[in-house]
Short mmCIF file of C-alpha atoms in Angstrom, two decimals:
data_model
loop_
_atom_site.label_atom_id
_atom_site.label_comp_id
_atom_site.label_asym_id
_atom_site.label_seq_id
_atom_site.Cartn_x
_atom_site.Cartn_y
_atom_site.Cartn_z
CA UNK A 1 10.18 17.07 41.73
CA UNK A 2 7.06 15.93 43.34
CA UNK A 3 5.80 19.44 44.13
CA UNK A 4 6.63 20.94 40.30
CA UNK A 5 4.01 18.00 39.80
CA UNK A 6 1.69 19.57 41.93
CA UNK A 7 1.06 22.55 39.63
CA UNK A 8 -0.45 19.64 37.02
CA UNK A 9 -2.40 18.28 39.55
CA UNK A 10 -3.76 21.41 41.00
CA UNK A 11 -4.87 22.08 37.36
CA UNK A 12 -6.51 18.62 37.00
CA UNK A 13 -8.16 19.05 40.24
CA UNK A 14 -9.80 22.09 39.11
CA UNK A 15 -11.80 19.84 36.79
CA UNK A 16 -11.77 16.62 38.56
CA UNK A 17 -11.34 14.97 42.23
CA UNK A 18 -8.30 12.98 42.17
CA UNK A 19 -7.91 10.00 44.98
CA UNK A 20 -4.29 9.67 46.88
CA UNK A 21 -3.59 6.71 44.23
CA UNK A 22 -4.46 8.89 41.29
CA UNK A 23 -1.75 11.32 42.25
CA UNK A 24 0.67 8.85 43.43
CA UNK A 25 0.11 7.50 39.47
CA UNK A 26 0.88 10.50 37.93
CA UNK A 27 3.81 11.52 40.49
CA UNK A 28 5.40 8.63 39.68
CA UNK A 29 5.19 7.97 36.23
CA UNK A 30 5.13 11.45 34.61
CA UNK A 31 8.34 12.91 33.49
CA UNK A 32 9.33 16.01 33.60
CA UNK A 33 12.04 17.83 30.87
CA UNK A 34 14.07 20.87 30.54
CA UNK A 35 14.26 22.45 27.22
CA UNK A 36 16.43 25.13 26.55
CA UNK A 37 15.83 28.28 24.63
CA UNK A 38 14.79 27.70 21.26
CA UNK A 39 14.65 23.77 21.63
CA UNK A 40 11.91 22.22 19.54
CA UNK A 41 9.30 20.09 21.63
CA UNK A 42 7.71 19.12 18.47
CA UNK A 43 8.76 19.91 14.69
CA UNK A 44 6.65 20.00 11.91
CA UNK A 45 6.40 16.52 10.35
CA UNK A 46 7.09 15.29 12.84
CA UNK A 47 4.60 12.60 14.87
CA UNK A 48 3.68 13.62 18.16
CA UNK A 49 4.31 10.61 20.69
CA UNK A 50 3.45 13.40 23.54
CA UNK A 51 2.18 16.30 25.04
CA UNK A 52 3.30 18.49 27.32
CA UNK A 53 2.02 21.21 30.46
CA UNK A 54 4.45 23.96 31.19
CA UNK A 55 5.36 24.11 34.17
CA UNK A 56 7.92 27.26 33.67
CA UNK A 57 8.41 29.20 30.57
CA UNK A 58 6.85 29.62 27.08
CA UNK A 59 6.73 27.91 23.86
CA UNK A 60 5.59 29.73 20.59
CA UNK A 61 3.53 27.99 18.30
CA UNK A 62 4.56 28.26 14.62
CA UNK A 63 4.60 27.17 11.06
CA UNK A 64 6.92 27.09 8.50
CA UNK A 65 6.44 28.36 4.92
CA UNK A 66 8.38 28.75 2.18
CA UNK A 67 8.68 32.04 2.81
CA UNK A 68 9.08 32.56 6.68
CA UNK A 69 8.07 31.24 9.85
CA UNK A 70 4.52 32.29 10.93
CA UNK A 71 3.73 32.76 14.54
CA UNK A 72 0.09 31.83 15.44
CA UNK A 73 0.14 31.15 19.16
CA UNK A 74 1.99 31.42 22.77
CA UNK A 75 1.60 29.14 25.31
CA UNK A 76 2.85 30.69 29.22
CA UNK A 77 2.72 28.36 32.54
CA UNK A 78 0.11 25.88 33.69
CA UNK A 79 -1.41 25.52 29.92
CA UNK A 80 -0.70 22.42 27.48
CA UNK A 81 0.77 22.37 24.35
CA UNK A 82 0.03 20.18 21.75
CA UNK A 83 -0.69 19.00 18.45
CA UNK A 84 -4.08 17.41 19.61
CA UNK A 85 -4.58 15.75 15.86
CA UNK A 86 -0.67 14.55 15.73
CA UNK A 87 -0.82 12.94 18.80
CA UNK A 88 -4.44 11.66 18.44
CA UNK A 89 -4.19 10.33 14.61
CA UNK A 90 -0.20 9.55 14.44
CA UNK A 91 -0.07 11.51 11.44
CA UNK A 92 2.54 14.50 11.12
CA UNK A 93 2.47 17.52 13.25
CA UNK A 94 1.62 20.73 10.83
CA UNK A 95 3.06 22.93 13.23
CA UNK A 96 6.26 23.49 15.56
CA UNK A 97 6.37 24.33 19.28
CA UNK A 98 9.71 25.80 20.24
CA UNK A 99 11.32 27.00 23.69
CA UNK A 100 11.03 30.73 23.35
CA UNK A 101 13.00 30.34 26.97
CA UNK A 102 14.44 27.85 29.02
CA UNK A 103 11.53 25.89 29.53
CA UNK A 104 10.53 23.23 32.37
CA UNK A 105 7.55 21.20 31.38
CA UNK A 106 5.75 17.72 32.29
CA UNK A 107 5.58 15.15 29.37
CA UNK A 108 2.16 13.13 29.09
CA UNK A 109 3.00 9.95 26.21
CA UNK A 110 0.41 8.34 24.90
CA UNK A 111 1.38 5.13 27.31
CA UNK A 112 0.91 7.74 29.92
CA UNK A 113 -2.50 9.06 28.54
CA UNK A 114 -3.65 5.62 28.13
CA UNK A 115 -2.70 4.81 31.60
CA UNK A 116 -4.47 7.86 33.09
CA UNK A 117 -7.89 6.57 30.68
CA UNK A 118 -7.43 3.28 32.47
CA UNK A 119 -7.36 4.15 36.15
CA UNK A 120 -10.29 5.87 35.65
CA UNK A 121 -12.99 7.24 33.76
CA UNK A 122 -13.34 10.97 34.81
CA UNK A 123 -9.85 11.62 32.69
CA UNK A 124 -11.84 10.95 29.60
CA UNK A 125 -13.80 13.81 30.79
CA UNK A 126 -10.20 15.66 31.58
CA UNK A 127 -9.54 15.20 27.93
CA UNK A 128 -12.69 16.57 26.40
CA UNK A 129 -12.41 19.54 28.52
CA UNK A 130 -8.52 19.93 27.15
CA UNK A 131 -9.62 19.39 24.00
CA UNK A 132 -11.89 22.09 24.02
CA UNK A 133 -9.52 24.53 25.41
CA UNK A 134 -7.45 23.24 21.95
CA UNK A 135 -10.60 24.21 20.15
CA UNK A 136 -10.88 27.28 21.69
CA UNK A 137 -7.34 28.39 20.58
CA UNK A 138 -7.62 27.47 17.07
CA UNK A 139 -10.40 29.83 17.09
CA UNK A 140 -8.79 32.93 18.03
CA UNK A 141 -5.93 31.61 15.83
CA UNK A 142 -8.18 31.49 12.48
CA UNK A 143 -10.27 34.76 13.57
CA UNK A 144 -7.24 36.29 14.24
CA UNK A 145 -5.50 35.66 10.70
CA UNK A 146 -8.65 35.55 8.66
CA UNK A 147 -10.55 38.67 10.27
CA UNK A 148 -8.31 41.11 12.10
CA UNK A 149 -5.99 43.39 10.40
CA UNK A 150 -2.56 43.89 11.97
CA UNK A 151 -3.55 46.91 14.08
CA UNK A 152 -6.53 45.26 15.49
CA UNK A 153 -4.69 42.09 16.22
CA UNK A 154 -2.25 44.03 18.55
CA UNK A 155 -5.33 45.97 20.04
CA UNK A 156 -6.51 42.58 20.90
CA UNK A 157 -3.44 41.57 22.64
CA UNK A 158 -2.99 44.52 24.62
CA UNK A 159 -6.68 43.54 26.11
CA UNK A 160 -6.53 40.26 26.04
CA UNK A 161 -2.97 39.02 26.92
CA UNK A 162 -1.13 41.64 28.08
CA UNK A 163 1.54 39.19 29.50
CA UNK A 164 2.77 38.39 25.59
CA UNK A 165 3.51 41.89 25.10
CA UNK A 166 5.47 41.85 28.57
CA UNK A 167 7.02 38.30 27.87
CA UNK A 168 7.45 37.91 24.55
CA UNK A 169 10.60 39.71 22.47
CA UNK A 170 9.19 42.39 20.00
CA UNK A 171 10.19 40.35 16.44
CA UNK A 172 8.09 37.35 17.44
CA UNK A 173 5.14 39.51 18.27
CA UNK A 174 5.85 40.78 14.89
CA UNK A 175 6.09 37.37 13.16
CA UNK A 176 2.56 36.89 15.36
CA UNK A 177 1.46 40.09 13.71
CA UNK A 178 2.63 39.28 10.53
CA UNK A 179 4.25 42.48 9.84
CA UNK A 180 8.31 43.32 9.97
CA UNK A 181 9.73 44.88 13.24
CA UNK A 182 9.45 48.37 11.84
CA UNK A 183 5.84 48.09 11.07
CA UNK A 184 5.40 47.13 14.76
CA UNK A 185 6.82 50.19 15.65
CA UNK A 186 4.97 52.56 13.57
CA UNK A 187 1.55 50.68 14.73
CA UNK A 188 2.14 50.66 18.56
CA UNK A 189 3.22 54.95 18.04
CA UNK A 190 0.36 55.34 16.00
CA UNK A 191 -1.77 53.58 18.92
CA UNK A 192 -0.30 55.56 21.79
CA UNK A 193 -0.59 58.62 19.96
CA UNK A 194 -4.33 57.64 19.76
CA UNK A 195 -4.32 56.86 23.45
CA UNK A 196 -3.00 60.61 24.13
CA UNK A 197 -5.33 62.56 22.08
CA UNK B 1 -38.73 10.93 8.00
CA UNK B 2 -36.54 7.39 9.57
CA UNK B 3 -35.13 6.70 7.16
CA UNK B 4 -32.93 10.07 6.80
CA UNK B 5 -32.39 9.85 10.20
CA UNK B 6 -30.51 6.54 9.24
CA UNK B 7 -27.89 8.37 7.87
CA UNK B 8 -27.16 9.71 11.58
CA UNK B 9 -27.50 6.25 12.75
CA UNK B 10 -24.77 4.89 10.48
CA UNK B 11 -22.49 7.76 11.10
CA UNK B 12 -22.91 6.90 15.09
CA UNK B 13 -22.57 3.21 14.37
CA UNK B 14 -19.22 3.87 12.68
CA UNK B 15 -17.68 4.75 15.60
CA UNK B 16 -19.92 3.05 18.77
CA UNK B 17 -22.51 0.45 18.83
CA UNK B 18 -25.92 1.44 19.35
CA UNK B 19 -29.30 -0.12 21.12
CA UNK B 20 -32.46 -0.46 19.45
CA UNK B 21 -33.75 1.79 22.33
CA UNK B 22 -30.81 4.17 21.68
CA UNK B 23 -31.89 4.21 17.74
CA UNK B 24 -35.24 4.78 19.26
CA UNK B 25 -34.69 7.62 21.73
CA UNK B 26 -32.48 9.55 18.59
CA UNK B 27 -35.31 9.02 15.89
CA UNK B 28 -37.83 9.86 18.33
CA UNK B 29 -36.20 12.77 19.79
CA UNK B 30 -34.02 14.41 17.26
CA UNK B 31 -35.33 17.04 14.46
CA UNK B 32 -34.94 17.20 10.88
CA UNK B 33 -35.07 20.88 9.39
CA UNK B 34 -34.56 22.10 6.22
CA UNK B 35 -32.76 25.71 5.17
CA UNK B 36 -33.23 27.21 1.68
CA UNK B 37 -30.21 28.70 -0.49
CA UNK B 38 -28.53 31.39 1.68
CA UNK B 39 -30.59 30.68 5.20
CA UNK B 40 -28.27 31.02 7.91
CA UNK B 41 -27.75 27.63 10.39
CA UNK B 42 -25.71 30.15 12.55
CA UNK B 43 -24.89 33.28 13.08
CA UNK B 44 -21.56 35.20 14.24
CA UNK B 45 -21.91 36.70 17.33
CA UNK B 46 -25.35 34.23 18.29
CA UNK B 47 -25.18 31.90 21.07
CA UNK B 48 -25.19 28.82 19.57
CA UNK B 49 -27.83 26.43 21.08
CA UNK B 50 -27.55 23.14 18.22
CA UNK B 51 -25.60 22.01 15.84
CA UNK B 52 -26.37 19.98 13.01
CA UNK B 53 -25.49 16.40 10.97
CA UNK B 54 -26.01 17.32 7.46
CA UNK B 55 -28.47 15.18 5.16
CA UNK B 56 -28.05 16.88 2.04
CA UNK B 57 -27.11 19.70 0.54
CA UNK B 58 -23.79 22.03 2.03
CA UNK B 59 -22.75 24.50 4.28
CA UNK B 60 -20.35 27.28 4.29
CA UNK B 61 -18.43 28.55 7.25
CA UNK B 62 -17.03 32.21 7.15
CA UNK B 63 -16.53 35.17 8.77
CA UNK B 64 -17.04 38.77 8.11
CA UNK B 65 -14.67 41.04 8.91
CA UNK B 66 -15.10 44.94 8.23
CA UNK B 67 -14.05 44.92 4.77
CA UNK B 68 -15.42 41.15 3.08
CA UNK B 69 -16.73 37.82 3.98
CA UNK B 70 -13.53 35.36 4.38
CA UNK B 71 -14.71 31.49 3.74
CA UNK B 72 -13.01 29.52 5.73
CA UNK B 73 -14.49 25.96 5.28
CA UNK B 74 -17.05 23.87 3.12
CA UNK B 75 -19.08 20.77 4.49
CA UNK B 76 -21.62 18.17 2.80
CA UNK B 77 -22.92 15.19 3.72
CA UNK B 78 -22.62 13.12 6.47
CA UNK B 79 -20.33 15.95 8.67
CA UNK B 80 -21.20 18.07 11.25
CA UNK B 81 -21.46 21.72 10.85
CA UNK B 82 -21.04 23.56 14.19
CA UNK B 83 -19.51 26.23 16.66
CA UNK B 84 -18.36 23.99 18.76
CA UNK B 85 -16.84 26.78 20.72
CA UNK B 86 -20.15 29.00 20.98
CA UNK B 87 -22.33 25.29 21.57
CA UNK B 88 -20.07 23.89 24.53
CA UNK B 89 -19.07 27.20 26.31
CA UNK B 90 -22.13 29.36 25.50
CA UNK B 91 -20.48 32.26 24.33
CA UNK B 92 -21.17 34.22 20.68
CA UNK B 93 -19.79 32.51 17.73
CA UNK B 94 -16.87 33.33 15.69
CA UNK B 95 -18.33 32.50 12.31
CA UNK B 96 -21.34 32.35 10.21
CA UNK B 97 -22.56 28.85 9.60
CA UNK B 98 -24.98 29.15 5.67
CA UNK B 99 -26.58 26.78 3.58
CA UNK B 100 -24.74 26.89 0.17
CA UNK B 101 -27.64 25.42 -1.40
CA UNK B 102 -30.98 24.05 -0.32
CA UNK B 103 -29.88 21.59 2.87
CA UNK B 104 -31.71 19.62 5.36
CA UNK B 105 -30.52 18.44 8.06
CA UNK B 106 -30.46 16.84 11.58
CA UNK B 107 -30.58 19.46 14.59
CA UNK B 108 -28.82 18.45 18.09
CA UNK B 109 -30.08 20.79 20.40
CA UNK B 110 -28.08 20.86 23.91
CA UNK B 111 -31.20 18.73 25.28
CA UNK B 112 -30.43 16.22 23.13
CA UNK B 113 -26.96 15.97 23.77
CA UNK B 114 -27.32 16.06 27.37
CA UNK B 115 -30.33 13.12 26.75
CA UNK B 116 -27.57 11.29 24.50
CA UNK B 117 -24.81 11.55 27.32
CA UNK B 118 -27.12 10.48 30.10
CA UNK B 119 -28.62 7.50 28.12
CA UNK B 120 -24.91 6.19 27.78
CA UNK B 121 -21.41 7.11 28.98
CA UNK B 122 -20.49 5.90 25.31
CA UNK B 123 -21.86 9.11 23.54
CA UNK B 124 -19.17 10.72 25.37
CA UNK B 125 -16.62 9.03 23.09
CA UNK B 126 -18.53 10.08 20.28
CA UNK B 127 -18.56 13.38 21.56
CA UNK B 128 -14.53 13.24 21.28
CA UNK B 129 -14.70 11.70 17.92
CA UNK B 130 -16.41 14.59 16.61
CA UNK B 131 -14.77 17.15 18.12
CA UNK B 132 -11.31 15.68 16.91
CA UNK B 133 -13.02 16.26 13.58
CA UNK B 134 -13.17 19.10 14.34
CA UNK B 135 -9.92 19.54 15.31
CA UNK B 136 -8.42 18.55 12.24
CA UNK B 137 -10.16 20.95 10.37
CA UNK B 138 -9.44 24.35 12.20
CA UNK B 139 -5.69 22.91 11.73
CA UNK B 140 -6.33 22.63 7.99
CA UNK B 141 -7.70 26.00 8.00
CA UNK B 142 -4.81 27.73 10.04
CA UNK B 143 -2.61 25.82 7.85
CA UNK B 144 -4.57 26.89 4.44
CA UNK B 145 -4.46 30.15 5.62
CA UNK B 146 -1.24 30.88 7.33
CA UNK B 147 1.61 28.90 5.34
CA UNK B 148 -0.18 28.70 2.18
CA UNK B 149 -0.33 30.75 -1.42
CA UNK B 150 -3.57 30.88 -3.02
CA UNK B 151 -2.15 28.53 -5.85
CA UNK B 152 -1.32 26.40 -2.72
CA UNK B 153 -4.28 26.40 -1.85
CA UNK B 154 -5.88 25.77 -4.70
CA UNK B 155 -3.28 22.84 -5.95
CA UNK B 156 -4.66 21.24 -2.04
CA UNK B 157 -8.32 21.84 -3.17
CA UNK B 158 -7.75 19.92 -5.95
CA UNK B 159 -6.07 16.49 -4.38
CA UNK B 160 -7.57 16.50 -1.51
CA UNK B 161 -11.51 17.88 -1.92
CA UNK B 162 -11.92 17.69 -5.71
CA UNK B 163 -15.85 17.48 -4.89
CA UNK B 164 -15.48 21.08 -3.41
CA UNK B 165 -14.29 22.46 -6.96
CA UNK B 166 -17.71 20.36 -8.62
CA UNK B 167 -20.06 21.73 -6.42
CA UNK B 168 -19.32 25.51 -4.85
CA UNK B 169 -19.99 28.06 -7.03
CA UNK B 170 -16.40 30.19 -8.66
CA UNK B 171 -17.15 33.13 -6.52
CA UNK B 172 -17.71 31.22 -3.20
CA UNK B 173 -13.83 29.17 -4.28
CA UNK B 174 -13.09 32.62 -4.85
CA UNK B 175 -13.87 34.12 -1.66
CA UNK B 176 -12.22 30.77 0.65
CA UNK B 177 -8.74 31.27 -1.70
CA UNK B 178 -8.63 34.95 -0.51
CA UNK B 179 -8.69 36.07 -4.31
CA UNK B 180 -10.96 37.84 -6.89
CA UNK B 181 -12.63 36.09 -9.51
CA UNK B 182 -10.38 36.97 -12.10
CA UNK B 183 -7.28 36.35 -9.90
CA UNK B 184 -8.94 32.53 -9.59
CA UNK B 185 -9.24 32.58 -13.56
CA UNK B 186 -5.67 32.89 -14.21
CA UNK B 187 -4.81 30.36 -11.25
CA UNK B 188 -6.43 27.99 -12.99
CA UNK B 189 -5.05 28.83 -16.32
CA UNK B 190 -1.40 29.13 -15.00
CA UNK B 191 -2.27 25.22 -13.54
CA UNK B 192 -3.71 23.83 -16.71
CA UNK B 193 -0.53 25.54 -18.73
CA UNK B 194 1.40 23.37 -16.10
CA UNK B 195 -0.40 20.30 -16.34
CA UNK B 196 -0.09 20.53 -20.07
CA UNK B 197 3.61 20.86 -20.41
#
C-alpha cells in the first residue's frame, strides 16, 4: 500500500519538499479505493466530499443531457480528478467521473485536505498549483467544444494525447467528438487518406 | 482616482482583512485604465501580462474560430476579467477579452501581484478565491455549452443573470446562445407564448 502512495507523493514532491512526518501523514491517513469499470466516483448532483489521484486506470469526465451523455475530458495515471467547485462550495457536482476501467485511485476528503492545510503551509501552495492545472483543463474543454469542429478536435488529439486514442474505446472518443461511431470512421479515413497523398 | 480604487478595496476586504499600509501600497501602486466600446483588454493568442477588476462598464469573453466569434461569457462590475491560464503560465490566450461598452478599470500587472504576495502570505488566499471564481464559471460555460439547448440557455439567462438580458446588446445574446438573430426572436416569442398560457 505504502509504495502505491508513493506515486502521490512523488507528484507532490515535484512541487513541494515534503519532511519524513509529512509523508508519514499522508501514508497513513489517505485511503486508497478500487473502482471497477464503469463505477461512478462522483455523479452529477451529487456533492463532492472528495477528490481523487489515479493511481491506475482512467476515468472519463462527462455530462448528462437530455439527450445523451457528453464526453468532455479523460483523466489517465498520476493526474486528479475532481469537481474543484463541488468539493470547494458543497454545492452539486455538474458533471460525472466514471471508471472507464478498473480503476485504483487515492481519496483526498475534505478532513484530509484540511489536515494537509494544517500541517503546513506550502500545501496551500499545492492547491493553487492543482487548481490551475483544473483551470487549465476547462480551457481546452470550452475551446475544444466552442471552437474546433469535429475533424480538428481529433487532429488535436492525435498531437496532443495520443494515449486517448490508444486507451480509450472508439464510441467514447466519439461521444468526446460529439459525432456517432460511423462519423468517426469516415473522419479518421478521410484523415489518413490526407496523410497518404 | 481613490476613491474607485475603493471598489477593489471592498472586494479584497470581503474576503481578507487589509492594513492601512496594504490599502496604501494597492492605491499607490495599482493602475486605473479606461477602454472605449470595442477596445480589446486581451487578445487570443497574446501573452497575457495583467488582468483586470472591473469599475464600470462590461466585458465580453469569446473566441474566434474559423467560421464566427463564439461568446462565451459576460462580466460587469466588481469581477475580474482574465486569462488566468495565459497570466499564470505565460502561454497565448485562448480567448479574446473586449470592452462591451466604454469600461474602466483596475489593471494587475504580474508586478503587482508578485508585490501583493510578498507584502502578505494572505493575498495568496485571495489569489484562490478568485481563481475558484473562476472556476465556477468555465464550469458554467462547459455546462451552457455542452448539455444545454439554446432555449436552455436562454431560460438560465433569464433566472440566473437577468442583468445580462438589460444590458448586452440582441446580437451579442445572440452570438453567446449559438443562434442568429432571428432564431433568438422566436426563442423569445415561443417563451412569452409559454409564460402566457
Amino acid at each position: 500500500m505504502e509504495n502505491k502512495i508513493q506515486n502521490l507523493l512523488d507528484f507532490f514532491e515535484d512541487h513541494i519538499e515534503l519532511s519524513e512526518s509529512e509523508k508519514t501523514f499522508i501514508s497513513e491517513n489517505l485511503q486508497i479505493e478500487k473502482f471497477e469499470k464503469n463505477d461512478f466516483l462522483l455523479k452529477q448532483g451529487q456533492i463532492s466530499k472528495r477528490f481523487f489521484f489515479i493511481l491506475e486506470g482512467s476515468v472519463r469526465l462527462f455530462y448528462n443531457t437530455k439527450k445523451e451523455e457528453k464526453t468532455a475530458f479523460f483523466y489517465f495515471e498520476n493526474s486528479f480528478a475532481s469537481s474543484y467547485e463541488s468539493y470547494t462550495k458543497q454545492i452539486p457536482a455538474k458533471h460525472n467521473l466514471q471508471a472507464l476501467e478498473e480503476t485504483e485511485v487515492v481519496v483526498i476528503t475534505i478532513e484530509n485536505a484540511f489536515g494537509l492545510l494544517n500541517l503546513s503551509p506550502k500545501f496551500e501552495f499545492l492547491a493553487r498549483v492543482m487548481m490551475e492545472e483544473e483551470l487549465s483543463i476547462y480551457q481546452d474543454i470550452i475551446y475544444s467544444f466552442v471552437a474546433q469542429s469535429a475533424e480538428e478536435r481529433y487532429l488535436d488529439l492525435q498531437q496532443r494525447n495520443p494515449d486517448w486514442l490508444q486507451r480509450i474505446p472508439q464510441y467514447q472518443i466519439a461521444t468526446f467528438l460529439g459525432v456517432s461511431p460511423e462519423t468517426l470512421s469516415r473522419i479518421r479515413q478521410r484523415i489518413r487518406s490526407k496523410d497518404l497523398s
